[in-house]
mmCIF file of C-alpha atoms in Angstrom:
data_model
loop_
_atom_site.group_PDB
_atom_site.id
_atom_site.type_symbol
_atom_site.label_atom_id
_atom_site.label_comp_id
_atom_site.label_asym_id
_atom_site.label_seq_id
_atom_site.Cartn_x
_atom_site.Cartn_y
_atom_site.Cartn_z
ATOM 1 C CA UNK A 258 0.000 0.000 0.000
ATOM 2 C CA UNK A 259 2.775 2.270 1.207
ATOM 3 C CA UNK A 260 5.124 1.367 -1.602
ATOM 4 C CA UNK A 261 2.366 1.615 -4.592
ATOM 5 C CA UNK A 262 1.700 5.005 -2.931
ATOM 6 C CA UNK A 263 5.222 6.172 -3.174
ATOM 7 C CA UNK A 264 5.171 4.884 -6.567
ATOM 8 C CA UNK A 265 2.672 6.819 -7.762
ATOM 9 C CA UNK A 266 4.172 10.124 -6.222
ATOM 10 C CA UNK A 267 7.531 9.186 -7.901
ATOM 11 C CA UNK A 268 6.639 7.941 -11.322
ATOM 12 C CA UNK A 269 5.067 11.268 -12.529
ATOM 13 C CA UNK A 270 9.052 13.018 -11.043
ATOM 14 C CA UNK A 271 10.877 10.191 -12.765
ATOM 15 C CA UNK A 272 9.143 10.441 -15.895
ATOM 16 C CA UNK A 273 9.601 14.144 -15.667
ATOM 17 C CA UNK A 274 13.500 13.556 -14.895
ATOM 18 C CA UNK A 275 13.653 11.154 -17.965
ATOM 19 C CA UNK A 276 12.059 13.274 -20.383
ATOM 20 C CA UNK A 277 14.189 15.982 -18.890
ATOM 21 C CA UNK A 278 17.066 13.763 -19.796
ATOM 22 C CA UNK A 279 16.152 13.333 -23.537
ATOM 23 C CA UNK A 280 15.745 16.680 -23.761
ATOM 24 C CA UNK A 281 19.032 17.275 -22.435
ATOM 25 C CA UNK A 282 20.459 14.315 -24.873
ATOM 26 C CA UNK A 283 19.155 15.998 -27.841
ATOM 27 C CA UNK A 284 20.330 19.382 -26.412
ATOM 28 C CA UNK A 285 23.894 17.952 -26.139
ATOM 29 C CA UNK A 286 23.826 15.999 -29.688
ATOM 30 C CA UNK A 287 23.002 19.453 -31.254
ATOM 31 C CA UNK A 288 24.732 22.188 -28.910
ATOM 32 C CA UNK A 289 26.168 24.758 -31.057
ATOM 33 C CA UNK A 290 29.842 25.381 -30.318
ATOM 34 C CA UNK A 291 29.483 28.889 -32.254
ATOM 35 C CA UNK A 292 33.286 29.274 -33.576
ATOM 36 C CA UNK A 293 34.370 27.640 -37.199
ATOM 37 C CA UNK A 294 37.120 24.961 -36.380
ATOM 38 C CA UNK A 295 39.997 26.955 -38.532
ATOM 39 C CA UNK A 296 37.541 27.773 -40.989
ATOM 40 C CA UNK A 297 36.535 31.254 -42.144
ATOM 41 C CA UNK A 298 33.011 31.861 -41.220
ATOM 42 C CA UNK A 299 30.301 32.635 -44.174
ATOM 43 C CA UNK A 300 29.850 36.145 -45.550
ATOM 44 C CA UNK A 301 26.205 36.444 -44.528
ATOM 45 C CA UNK A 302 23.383 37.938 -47.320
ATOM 46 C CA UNK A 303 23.472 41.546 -46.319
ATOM 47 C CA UNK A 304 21.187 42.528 -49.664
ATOM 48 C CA UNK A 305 17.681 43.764 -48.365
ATOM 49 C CA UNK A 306 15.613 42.124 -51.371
ATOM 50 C CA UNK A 307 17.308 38.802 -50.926
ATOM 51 C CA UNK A 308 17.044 38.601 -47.186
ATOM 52 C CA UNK A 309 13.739 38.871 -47.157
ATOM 53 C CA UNK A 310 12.704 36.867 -50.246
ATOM 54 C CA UNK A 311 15.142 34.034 -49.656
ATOM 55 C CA UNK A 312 14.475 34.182 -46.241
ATOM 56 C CA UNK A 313 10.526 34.373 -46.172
ATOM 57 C CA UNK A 314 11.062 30.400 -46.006
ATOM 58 C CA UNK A 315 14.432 28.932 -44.940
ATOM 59 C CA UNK A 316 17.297 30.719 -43.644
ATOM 60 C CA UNK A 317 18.874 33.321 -46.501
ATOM 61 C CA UNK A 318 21.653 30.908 -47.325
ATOM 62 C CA UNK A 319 25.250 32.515 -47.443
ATOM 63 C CA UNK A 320 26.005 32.662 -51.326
ATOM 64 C CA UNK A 321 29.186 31.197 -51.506
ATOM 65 C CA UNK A 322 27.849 27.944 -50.253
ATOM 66 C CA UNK A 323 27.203 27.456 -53.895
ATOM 67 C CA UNK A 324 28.932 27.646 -57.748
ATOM 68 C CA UNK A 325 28.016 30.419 -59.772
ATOM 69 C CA UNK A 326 25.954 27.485 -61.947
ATOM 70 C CA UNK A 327 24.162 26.604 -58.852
ATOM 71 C CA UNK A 328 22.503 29.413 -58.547
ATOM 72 C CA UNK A 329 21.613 30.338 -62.044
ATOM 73 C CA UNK A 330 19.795 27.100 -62.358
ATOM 74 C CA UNK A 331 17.558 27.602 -58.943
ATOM 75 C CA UNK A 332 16.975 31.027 -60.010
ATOM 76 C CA UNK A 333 16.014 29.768 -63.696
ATOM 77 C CA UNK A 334 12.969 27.727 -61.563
ATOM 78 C CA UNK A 335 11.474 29.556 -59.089
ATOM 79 C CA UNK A 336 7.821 28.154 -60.015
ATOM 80 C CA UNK A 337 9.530 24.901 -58.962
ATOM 81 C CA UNK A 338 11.469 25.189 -56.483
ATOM 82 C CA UNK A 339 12.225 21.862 -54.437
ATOM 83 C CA UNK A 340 8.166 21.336 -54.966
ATOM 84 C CA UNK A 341 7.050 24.708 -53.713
ATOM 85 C CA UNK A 342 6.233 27.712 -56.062
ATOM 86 C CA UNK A 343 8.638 30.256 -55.112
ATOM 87 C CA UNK A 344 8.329 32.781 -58.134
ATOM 88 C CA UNK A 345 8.964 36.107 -58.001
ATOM 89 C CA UNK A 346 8.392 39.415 -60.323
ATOM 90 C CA UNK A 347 11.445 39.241 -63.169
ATOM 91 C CA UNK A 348 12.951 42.004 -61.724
ATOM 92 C CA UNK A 349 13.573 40.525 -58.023
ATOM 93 C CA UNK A 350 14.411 37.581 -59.561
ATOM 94 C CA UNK A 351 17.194 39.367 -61.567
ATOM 95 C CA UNK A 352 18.411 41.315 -58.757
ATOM 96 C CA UNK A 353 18.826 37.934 -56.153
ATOM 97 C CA UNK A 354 20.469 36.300 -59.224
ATOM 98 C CA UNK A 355 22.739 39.221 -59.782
ATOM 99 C CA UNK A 356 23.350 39.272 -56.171
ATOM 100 C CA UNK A 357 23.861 35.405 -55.423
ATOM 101 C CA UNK A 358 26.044 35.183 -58.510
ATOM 102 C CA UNK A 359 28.547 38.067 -57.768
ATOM 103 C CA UNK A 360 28.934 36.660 -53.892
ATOM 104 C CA UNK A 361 29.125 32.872 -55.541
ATOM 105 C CA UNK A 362 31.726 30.220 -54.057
ATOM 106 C CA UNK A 363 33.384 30.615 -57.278
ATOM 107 C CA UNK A 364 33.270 34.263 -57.537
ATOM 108 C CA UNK A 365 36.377 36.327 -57.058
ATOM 109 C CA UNK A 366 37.431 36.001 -53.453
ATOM 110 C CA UNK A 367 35.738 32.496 -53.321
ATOM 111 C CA UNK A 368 37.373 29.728 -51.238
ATOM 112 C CA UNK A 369 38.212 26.868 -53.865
ATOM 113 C CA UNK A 370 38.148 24.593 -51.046
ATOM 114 C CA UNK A 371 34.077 25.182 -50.694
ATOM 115 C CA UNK A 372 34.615 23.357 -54.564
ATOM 116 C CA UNK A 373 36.537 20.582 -54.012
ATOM 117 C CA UNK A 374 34.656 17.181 -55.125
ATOM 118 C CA UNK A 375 32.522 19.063 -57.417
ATOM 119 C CA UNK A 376 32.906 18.162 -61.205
ATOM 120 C CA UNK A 377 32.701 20.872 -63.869
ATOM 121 C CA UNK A 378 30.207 19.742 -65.720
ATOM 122 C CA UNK A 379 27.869 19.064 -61.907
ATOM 123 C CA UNK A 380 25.507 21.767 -60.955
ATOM 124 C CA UNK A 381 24.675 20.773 -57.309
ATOM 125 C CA UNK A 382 21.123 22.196 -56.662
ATOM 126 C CA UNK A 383 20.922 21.712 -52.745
ATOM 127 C CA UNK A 384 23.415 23.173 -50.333
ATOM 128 C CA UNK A 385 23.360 19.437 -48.906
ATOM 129 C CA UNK A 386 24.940 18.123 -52.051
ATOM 130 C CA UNK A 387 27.694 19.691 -51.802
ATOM 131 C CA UNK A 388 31.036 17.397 -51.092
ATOM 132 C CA UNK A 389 31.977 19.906 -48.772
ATOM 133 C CA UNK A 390 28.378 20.120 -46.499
ATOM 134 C CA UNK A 391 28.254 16.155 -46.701
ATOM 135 C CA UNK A 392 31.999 15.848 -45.469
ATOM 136 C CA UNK A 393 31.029 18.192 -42.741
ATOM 137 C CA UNK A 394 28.410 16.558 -41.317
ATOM 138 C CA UNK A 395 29.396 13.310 -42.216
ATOM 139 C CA UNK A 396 29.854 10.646 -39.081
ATOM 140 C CA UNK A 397 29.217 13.549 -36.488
ATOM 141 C CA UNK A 398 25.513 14.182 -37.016
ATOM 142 C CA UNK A 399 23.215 11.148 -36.565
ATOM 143 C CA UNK A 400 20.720 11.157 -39.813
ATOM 144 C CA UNK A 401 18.281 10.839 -37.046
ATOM 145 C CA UNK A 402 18.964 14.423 -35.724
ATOM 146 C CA UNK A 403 17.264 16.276 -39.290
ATOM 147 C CA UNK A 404 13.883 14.145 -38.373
ATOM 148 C CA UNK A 405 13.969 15.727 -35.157
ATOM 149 C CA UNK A 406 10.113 17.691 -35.005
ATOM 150 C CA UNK A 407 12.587 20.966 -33.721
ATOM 151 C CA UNK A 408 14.857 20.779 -36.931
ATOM 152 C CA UNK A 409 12.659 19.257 -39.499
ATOM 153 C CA UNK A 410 14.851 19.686 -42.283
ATOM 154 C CA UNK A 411 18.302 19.664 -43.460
ATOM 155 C CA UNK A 412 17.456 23.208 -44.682
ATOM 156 C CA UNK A 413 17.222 24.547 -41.065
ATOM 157 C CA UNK A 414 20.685 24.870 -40.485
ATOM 158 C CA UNK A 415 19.904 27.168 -37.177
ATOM 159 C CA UNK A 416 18.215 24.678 -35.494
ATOM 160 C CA UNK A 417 21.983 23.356 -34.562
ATOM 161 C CA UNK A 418 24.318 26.083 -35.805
ATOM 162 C CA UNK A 419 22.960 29.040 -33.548
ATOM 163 C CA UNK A 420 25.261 31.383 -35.167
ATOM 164 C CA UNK A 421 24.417 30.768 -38.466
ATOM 165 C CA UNK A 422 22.641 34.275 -39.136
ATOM 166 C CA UNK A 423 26.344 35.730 -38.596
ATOM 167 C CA UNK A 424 27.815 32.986 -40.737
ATOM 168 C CA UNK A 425 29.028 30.648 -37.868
ATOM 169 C CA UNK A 426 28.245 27.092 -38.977
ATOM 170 C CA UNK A 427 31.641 25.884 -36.919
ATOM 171 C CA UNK A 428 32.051 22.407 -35.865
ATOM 172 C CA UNK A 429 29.315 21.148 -33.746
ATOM 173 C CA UNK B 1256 -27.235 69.879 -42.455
ATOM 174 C CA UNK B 1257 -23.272 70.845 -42.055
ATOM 175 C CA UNK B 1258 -24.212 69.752 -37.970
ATOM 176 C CA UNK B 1259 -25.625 66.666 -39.003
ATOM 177 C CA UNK B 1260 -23.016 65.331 -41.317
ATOM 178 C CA UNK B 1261 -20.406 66.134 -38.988
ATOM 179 C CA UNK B 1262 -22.144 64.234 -36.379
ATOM 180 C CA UNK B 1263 -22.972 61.086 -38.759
ATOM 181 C CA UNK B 1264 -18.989 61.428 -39.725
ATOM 182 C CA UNK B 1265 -18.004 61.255 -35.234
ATOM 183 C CA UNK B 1266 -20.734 58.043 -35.575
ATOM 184 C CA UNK B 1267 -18.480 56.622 -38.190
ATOM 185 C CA UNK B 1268 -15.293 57.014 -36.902
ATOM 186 C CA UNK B 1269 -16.577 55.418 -33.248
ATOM 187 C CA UNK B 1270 -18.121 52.458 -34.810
ATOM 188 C CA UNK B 1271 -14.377 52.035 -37.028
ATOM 189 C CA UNK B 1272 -13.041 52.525 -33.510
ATOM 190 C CA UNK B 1273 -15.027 50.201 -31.564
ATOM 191 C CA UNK B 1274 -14.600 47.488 -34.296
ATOM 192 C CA UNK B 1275 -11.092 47.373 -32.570
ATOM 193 C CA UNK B 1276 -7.888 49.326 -32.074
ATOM 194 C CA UNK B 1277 -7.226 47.039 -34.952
ATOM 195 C CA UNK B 1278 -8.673 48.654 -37.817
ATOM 196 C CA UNK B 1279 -5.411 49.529 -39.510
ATOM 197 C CA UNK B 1280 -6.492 51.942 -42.931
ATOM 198 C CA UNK B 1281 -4.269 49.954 -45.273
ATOM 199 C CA UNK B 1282 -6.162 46.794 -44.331
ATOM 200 C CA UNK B 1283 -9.093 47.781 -44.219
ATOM 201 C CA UNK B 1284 -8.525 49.036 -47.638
ATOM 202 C CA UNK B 1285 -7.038 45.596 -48.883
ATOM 203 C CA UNK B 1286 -10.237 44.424 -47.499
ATOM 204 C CA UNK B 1287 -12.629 46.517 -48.771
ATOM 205 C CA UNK B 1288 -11.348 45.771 -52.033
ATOM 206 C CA UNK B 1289 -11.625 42.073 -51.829
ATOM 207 C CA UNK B 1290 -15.385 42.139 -50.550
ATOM 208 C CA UNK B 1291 -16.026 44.622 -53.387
ATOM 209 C CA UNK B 1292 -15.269 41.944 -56.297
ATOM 210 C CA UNK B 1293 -16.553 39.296 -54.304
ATOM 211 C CA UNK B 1294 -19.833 41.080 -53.811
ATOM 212 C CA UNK B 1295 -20.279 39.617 -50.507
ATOM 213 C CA UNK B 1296 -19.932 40.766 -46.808
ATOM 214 C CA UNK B 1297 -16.144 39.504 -45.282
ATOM 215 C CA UNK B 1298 -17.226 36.853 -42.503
ATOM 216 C CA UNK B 1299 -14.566 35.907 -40.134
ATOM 217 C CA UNK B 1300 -16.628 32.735 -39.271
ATOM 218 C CA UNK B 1301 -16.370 31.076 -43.077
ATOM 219 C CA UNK B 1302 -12.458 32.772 -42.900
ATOM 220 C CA UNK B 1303 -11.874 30.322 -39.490
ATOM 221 C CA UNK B 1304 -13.474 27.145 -41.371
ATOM 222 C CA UNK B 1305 -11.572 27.885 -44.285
ATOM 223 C CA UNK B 1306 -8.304 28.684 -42.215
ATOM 224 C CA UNK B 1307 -9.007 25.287 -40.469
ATOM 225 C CA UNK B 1308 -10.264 23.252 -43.567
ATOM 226 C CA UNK B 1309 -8.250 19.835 -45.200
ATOM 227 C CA UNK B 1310 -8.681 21.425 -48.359
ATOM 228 C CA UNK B 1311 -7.120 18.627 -51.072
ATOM 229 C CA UNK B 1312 -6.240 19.409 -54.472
ATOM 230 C CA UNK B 1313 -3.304 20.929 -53.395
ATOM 231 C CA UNK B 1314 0.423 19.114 -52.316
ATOM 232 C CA UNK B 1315 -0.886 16.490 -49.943
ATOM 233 C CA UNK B 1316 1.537 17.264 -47.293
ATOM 234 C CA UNK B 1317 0.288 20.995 -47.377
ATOM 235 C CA UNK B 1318 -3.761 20.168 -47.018
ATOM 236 C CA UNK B 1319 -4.552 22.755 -45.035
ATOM 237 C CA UNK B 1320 -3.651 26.580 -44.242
ATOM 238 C CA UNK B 1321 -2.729 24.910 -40.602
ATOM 239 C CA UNK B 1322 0.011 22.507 -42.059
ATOM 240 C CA UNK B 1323 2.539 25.376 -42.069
ATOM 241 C CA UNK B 1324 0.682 28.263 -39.658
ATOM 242 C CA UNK B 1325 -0.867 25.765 -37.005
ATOM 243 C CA UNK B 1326 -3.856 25.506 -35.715
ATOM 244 C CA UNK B 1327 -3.894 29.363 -33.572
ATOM 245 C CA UNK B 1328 -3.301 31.935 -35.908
ATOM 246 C CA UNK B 1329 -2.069 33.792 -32.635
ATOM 247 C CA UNK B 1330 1.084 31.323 -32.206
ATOM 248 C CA UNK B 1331 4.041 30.852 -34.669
ATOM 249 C CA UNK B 1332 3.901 27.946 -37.573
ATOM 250 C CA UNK B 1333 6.652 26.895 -39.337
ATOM 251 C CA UNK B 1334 7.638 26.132 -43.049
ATOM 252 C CA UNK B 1335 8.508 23.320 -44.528
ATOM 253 C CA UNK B 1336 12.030 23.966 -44.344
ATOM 254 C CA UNK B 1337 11.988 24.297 -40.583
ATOM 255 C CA UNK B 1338 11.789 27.952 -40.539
ATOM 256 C CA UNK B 1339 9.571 30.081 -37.996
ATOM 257 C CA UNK B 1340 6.549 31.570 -39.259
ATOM 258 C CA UNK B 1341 5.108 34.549 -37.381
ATOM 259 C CA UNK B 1342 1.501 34.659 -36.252
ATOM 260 C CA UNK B 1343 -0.972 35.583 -38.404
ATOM 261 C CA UNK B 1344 -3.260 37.005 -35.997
ATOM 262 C CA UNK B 1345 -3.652 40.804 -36.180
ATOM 263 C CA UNK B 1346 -3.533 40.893 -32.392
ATOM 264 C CA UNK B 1347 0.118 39.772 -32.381
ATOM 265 C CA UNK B 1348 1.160 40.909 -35.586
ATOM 266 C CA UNK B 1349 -0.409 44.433 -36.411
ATOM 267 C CA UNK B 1350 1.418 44.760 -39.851
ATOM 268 C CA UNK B 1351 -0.444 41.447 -41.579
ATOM 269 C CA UNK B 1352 -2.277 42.259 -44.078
ATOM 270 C CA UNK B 1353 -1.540 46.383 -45.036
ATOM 271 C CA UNK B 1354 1.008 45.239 -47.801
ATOM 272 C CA UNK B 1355 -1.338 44.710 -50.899
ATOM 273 C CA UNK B 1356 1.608 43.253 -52.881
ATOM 274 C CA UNK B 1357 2.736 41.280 -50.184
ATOM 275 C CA UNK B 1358 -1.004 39.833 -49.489
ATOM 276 C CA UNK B 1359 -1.227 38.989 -53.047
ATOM 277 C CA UNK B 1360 2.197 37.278 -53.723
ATOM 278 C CA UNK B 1361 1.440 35.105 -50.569
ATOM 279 C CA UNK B 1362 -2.220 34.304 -51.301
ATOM 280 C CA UNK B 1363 -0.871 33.636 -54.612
ATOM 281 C CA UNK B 1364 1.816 31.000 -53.889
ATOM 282 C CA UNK B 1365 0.214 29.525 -50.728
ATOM 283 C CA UNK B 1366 -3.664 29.188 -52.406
ATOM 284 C CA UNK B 1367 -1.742 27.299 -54.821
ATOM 285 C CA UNK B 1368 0.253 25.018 -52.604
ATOM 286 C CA UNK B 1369 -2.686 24.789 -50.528
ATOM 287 C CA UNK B 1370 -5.986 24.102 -53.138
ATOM 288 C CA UNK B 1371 -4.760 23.590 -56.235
ATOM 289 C CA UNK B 1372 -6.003 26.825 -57.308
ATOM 290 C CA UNK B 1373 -6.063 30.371 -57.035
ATOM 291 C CA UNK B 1374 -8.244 31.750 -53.823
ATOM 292 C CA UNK B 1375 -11.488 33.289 -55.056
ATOM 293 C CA UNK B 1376 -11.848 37.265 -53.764
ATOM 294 C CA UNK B 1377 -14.563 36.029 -51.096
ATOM 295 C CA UNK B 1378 -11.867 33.356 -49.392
ATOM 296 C CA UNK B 1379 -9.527 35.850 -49.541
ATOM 297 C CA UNK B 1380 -11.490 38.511 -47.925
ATOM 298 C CA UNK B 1381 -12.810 35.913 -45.452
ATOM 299 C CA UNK B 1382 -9.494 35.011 -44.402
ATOM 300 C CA UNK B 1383 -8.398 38.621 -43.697
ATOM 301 C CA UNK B 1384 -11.787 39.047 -41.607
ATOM 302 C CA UNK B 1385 -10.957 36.266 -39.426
ATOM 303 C CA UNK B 1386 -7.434 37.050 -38.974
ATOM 304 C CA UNK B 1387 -8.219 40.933 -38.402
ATOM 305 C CA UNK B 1388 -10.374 39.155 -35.419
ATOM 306 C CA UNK B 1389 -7.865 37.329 -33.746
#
C-alpha cells in the first residue's frame, strides 16, 4: 500500500527527470559550439531584397555555399522550387540572381576549397549536395537528428548552428 | 445639415473605432477591395473554417492553411524547411495584411500550394476578416 503510494508520487518526477534527460540528450547531440574549427566563417546575405525573399522560407543561405551554376539554375525555376512555387516578379528575380552570382563560391574572393569534389560539368542544386556540407556533417551528425520535429529539415541549419545568421556554422 | 453630417462622420469614426484598435487603414482598404469583387460581406466565421479546412487538391503534405501556420493563428507555424513563421493574428502581428503586394504574392503562392487553385476574392477577404479578429 505504502510502496504503490510512493510509486505513484515518484513515477510522474521520474518520468519528468527522464524526459528531462532526452531533452538534455538531444540538447547535447546538437549544442552549437558557435566558432568555425579553422575555418573562415560565411559572408552572410546583407542585400535587403534577398534577405527577405530568400528568407521568407528557410534561412537566406550565405552565397558562396554554392557555384556560380548553382545558382543560375535555382533562379532559372522559381515556379519549382524543391516542390514549392517560389516565383517572383522578373525584376527581383534578376536582382537575387545578380546578387547570389557576384557573392558565388566561385566568384572572385571564393574559397576553392568550398569546390573541391565538385565536377565541372555538376551543378549541385541543394546546399546538402555539396562534397563539402556532406563531409562536414558526415559521421558527427546522426541522420536521425534532421527528423527531429525541432529541426525538421536539413534546410534549417539554425536549429543546430545558432550562429548561423552571422555565418558561424563551426564544428558542432 | 453641415451639424448633421459632422455628427454622422463622429458616428463613423466610433463604430471604425469600436470594431477594434485594430482597424489599420491599409487593411481595411485591402479588405474593402476584396469584398467589393466578391460582392459579398467579409465573414470571419467562413475565414476560421476555411483557415481550419483539409482542403485537397493541393500538395498532400500541405492540405490545409494549418500545415505550415498551425492551428492558432495567434502562435508561430513553421515552413517546410523548418523555418519560424510569425503569427498571423492581427492581435500579435499588427502589420499582416496592409502590404497589398505582399497579401497577393502570398495568397498567390500559398492558395496554390494549398488548393490547387487560385483563392477566389470572397476566401480571400474571409481570411483577412478572421485574422483581423484574432
Amino acid at each position: 500500500m505504502r510502496t504503490s503510494r510512493l510509486r505513484s508520487v515518484l513515477w510522474p518526477a521520474s518520468a519528468a527527470l527522464t524526459s528531462a534527460g532526452i531533452v538534455l540528450a538531444v540538447g547535447a547531440l546538437m549544442a552549437p559550439r558557435a566558432v568555425a574549427e579553422g575555418g573562415a566563417p560565411f559572408a552572410v546575405v546583407t542585400d535587403k531584397t534577398v534577405q527577405t525573399e530568400c528568407g521568407a522560407c528557410h534561412m537566406a543561405y550565405p552565397p558562396g555555399m554554392l557555384p556560380t551554376r548553382s545558382w543560375q539554375a535555382i533562379m532559372g525555376k522559381l515556379d519549382d522550387h524543391f516542390g514549392e512555387n517560389a516565383a517572383l516578379d522578373a525584376k527581383t528575380t534578376k536582382h537575387i540572381t545578380d546578387y547570389l552570382i557576384a557573392n558565388a563560391a566561385d566568384a572572385g574572393g571564393g574559397s576553392a576549397r568550398r569546390l573541391r569534389g565538385v565536377a565541372s560539368d555538376q551543378t549541385p542544386l541543394r546546399i546538402t549536395e555539396m562534397p563539402w556540407w556532406i563531409r562536414e556533417h558526415r559521421g558527427e551528425v546522426s541522420p536521425s537528428a534532421f527528423k527531429d520535429p525541432r529541426v525538421k529539415s536539413k534546410a534549417n541549419c539554425v536549429a543546430c548552428h545558432r550562429g548561423a545568421a552571422k555565418g558561424y556554422f563551426g564544428d558542432d | 445639415m453641415k451639424l448633421k453630417s459632422i455628427s454622422i462622420a463622429v458616428a463613423a469614426a466610433l463604430v471604425t473605432a469600436s470594431a477594434g484598435a485594430l482597424a489599420d487603414p491599409a487593411r481595411q482598404a485591402i479588405l474593402d477591395g476584396y469584398a467589393a469583387k466578391a460582392g459579398t460581406k467579409p465573414s470571419p466565421e467562413r475565414g476560421k473554417a476555411f483557415f481550419l479546412a483539409a482542403h485537397g487538391g493541393g500538395k498532400p503534405e500541405t492540405a490545409s492553411c494549418t500545415s505550415c501556420h498551425g492551428q492558432d493563428p495567434r502562435s508561430a507555424g513553421r515552413t517546410r524547411a523548418g523555418k519560424a513563421i510569425e503569427p498571423m493574428a492581427v492581435s500579435v502581428m499588427p502589420g499582416r495584411f496592409t502590404d497589398p503586394a505582399k497579401v497577393e504574392k502570398w495568397f498567390g503562392r500559398n492558395c496554390n500550394t494549398v488548393l490547387g487553385r487560385a483563392c477566389t476574392d470572397a476566401e480571400k477577404a474571409d481570411f483577412i476578416a478572421f485574422m483581423a479578429s484574432q
